[in-house]
mmCIF file of C-alpha atoms in Angstrom:
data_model
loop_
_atom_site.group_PDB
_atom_site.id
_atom_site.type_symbol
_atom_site.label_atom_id
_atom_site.label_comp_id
_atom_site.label_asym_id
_atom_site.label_seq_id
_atom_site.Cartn_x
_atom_site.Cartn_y
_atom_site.Cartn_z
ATOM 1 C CA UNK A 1 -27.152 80.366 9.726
ATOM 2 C CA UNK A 2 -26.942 77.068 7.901
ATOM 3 C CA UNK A 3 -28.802 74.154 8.664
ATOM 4 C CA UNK A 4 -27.713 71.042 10.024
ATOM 5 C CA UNK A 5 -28.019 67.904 7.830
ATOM 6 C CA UNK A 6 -30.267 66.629 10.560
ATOM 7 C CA UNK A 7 -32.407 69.381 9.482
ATOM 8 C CA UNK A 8 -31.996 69.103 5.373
ATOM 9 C CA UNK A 9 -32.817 65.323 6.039
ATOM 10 C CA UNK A 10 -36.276 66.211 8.106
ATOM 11 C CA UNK A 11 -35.315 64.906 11.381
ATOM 12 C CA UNK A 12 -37.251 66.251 13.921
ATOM 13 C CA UNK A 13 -37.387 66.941 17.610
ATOM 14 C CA UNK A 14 -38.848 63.203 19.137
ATOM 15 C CA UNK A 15 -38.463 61.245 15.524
ATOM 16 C CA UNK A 16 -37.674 57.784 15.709
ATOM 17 C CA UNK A 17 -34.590 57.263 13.291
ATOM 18 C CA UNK A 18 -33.660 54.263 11.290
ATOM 19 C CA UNK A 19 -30.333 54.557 10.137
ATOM 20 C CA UNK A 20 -29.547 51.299 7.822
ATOM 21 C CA UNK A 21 -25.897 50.658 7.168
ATOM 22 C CA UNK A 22 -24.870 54.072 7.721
ATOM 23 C CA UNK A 23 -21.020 54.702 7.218
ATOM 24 C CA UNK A 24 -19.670 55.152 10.899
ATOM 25 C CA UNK A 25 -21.405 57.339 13.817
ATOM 26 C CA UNK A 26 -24.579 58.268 12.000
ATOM 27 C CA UNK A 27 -25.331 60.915 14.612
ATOM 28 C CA UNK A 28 -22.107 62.708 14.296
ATOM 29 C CA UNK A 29 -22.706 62.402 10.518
ATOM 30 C CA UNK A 30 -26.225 64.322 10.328
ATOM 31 C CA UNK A 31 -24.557 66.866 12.597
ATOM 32 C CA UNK A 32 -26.259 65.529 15.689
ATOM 33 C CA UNK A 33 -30.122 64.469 16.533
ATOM 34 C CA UNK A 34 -32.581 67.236 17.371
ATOM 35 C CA UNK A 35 -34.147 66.451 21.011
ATOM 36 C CA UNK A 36 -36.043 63.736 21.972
ATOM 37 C CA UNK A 37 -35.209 62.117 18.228
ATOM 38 C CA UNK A 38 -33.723 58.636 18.697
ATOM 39 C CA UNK A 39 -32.116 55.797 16.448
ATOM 40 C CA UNK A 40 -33.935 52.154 15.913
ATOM 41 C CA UNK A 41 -32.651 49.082 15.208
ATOM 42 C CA UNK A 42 -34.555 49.216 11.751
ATOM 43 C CA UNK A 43 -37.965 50.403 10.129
ATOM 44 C CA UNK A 44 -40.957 49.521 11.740
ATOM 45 C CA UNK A 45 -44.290 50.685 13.117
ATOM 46 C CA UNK A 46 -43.909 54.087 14.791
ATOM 47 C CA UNK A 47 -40.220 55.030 12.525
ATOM 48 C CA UNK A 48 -40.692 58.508 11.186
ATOM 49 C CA UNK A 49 -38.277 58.637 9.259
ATOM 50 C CA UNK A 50 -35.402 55.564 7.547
ATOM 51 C CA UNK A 51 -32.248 56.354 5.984
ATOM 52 C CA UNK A 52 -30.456 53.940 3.950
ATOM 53 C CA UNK A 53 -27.133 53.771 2.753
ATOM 54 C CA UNK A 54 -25.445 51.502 -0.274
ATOM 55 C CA UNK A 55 -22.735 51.616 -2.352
ATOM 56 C CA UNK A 56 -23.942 50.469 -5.503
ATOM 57 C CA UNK A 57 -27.246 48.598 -7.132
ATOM 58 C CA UNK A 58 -26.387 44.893 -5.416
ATOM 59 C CA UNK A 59 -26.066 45.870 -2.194
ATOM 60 C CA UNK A 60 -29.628 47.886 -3.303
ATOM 61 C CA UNK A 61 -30.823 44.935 -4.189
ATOM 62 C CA UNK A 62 -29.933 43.117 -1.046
ATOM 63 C CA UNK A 63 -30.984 45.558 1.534
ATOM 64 C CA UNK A 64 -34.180 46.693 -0.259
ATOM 65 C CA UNK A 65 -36.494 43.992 0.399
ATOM 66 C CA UNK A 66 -36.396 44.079 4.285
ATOM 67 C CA UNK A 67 -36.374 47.814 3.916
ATOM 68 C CA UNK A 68 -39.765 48.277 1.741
ATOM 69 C CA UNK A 69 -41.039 45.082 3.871
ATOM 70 C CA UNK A 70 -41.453 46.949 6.491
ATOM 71 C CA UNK A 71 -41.192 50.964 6.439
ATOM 72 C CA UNK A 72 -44.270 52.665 7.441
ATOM 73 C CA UNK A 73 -46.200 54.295 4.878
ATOM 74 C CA UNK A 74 -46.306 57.805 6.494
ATOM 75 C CA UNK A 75 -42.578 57.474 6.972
ATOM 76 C CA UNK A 76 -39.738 59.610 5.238
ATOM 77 C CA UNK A 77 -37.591 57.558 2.725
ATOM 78 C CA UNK A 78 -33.918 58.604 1.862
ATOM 79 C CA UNK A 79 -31.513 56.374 0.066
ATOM 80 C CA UNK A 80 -27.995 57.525 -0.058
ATOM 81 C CA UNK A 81 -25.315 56.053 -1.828
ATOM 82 C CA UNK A 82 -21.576 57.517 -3.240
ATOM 83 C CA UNK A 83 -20.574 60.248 -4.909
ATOM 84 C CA UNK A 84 -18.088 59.921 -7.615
ATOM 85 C CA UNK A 85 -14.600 60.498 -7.633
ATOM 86 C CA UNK A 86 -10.729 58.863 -7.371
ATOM 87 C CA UNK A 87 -11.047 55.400 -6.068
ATOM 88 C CA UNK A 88 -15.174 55.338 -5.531
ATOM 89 C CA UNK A 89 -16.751 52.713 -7.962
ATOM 90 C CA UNK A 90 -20.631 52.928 -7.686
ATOM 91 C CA UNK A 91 -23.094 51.728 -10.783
ATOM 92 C CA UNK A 92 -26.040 53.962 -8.513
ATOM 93 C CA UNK A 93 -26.491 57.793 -9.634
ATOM 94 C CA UNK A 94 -29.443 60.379 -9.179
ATOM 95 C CA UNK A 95 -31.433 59.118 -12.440
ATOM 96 C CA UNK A 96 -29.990 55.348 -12.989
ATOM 97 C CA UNK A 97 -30.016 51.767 -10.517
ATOM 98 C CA UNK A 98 -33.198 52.851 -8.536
ATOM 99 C CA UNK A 99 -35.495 49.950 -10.109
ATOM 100 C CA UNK A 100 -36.079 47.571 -7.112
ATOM 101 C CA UNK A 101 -37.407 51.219 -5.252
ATOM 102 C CA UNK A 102 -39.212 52.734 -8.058
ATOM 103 C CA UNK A 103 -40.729 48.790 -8.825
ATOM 104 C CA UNK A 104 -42.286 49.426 -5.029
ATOM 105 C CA UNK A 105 -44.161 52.655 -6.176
ATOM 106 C CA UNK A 106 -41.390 54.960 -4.950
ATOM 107 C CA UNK A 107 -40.158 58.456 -6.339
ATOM 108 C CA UNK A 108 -37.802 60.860 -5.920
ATOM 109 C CA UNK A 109 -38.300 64.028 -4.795
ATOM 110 C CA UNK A 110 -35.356 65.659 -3.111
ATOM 111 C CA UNK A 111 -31.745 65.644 -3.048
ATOM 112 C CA UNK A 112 -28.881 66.738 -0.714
ATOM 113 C CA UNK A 113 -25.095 66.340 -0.089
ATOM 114 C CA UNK A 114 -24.683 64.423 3.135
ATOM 115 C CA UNK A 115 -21.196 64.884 3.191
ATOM 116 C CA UNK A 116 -17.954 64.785 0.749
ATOM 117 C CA UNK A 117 -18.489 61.004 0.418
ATOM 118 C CA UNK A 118 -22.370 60.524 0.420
ATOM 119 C CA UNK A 119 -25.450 61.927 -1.537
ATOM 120 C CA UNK A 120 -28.684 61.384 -0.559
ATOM 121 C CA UNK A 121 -32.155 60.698 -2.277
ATOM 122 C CA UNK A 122 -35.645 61.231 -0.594
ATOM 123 C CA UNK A 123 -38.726 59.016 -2.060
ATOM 124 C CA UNK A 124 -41.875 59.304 -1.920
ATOM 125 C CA UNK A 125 -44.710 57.507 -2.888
ATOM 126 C CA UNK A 126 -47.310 59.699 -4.670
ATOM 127 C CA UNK A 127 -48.950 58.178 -7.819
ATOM 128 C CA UNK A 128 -49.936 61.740 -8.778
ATOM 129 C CA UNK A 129 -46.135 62.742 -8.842
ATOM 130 C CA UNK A 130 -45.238 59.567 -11.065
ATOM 131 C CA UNK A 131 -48.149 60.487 -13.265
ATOM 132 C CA UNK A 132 -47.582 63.957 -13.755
ATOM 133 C CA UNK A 133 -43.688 62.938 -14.382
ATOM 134 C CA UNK A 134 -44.405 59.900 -17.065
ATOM 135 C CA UNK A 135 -46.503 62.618 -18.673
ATOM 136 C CA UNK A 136 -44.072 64.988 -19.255
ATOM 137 C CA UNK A 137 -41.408 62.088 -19.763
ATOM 138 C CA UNK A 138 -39.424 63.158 -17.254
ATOM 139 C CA UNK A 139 -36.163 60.792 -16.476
ATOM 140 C CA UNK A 140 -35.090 61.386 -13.073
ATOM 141 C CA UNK A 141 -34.993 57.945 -10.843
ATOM 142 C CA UNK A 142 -35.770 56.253 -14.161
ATOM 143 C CA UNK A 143 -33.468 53.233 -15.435
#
């Protein structure tokens, strides 16, 4: 049995869910909310987990600051943004246009197909990680 993108995305049963900007019915998008879970208004004290959406690195830039303002630190972090293709123009991509997040002490750590139109990024911060990565000179979320 497949899992829902609910699931993929960590949404659990009684999460608090801040969907920024999300294209359309983000509930119907994620293949529905798992009990209990519910949609804010925005990040704040007591969001589990806030998903982002933008379409390229200025509306990142825009949205970002209210975003890393005020997401909990315990929260769950994904960004998504466009996939390529015919008639999608987007400057963001897995390993490039991520500065203003990684400048906040993000990195990232998973990645998933939301649907045809969207990927999605999940951040984390973990100074170990970004360590271990810069050691080994890895490039991924790097401009």
């Amino acid at each position: 049995m497949s899992r829902t993108i609910a699931e993929k995305l960590l949404i659990r049963p009684g999460n608090t869910v801040a969907a920024i900007d999300p294209p359309g019915d983000y509930a119907a998008l994620v293949g529905g909310l798992p009990a209990g879970a519910r949609l804010a208004a925005g990040p704040g004290v007591g969001t589990d987990l806030v998903h982002v959406f933008v379409r390229d690195q200025a509306e990142l830039a825009a949205t970002w600051p209210a975003v890393a303002a005020a997401i909990p630190p315990e929260a769950i972090l994904w960004i998504s943004y466009p996939k390529r293709g015919p008639g999608v123009t987007t400057d963001l991509t897995r390993d490039q246009g991520w500065r203003p997040v990684r400048e906040a002490g993000f990195d990232p750590v998973s990645q998933i197909a939301v649907d045809e139109r969207w990927t999605a990024l999940r951040w984390r911060r973990d100074p170990e990680l970004r360590a271990a990565r810069e050691a080994r000179g890895a490039r991924v979320g790097r401009d």
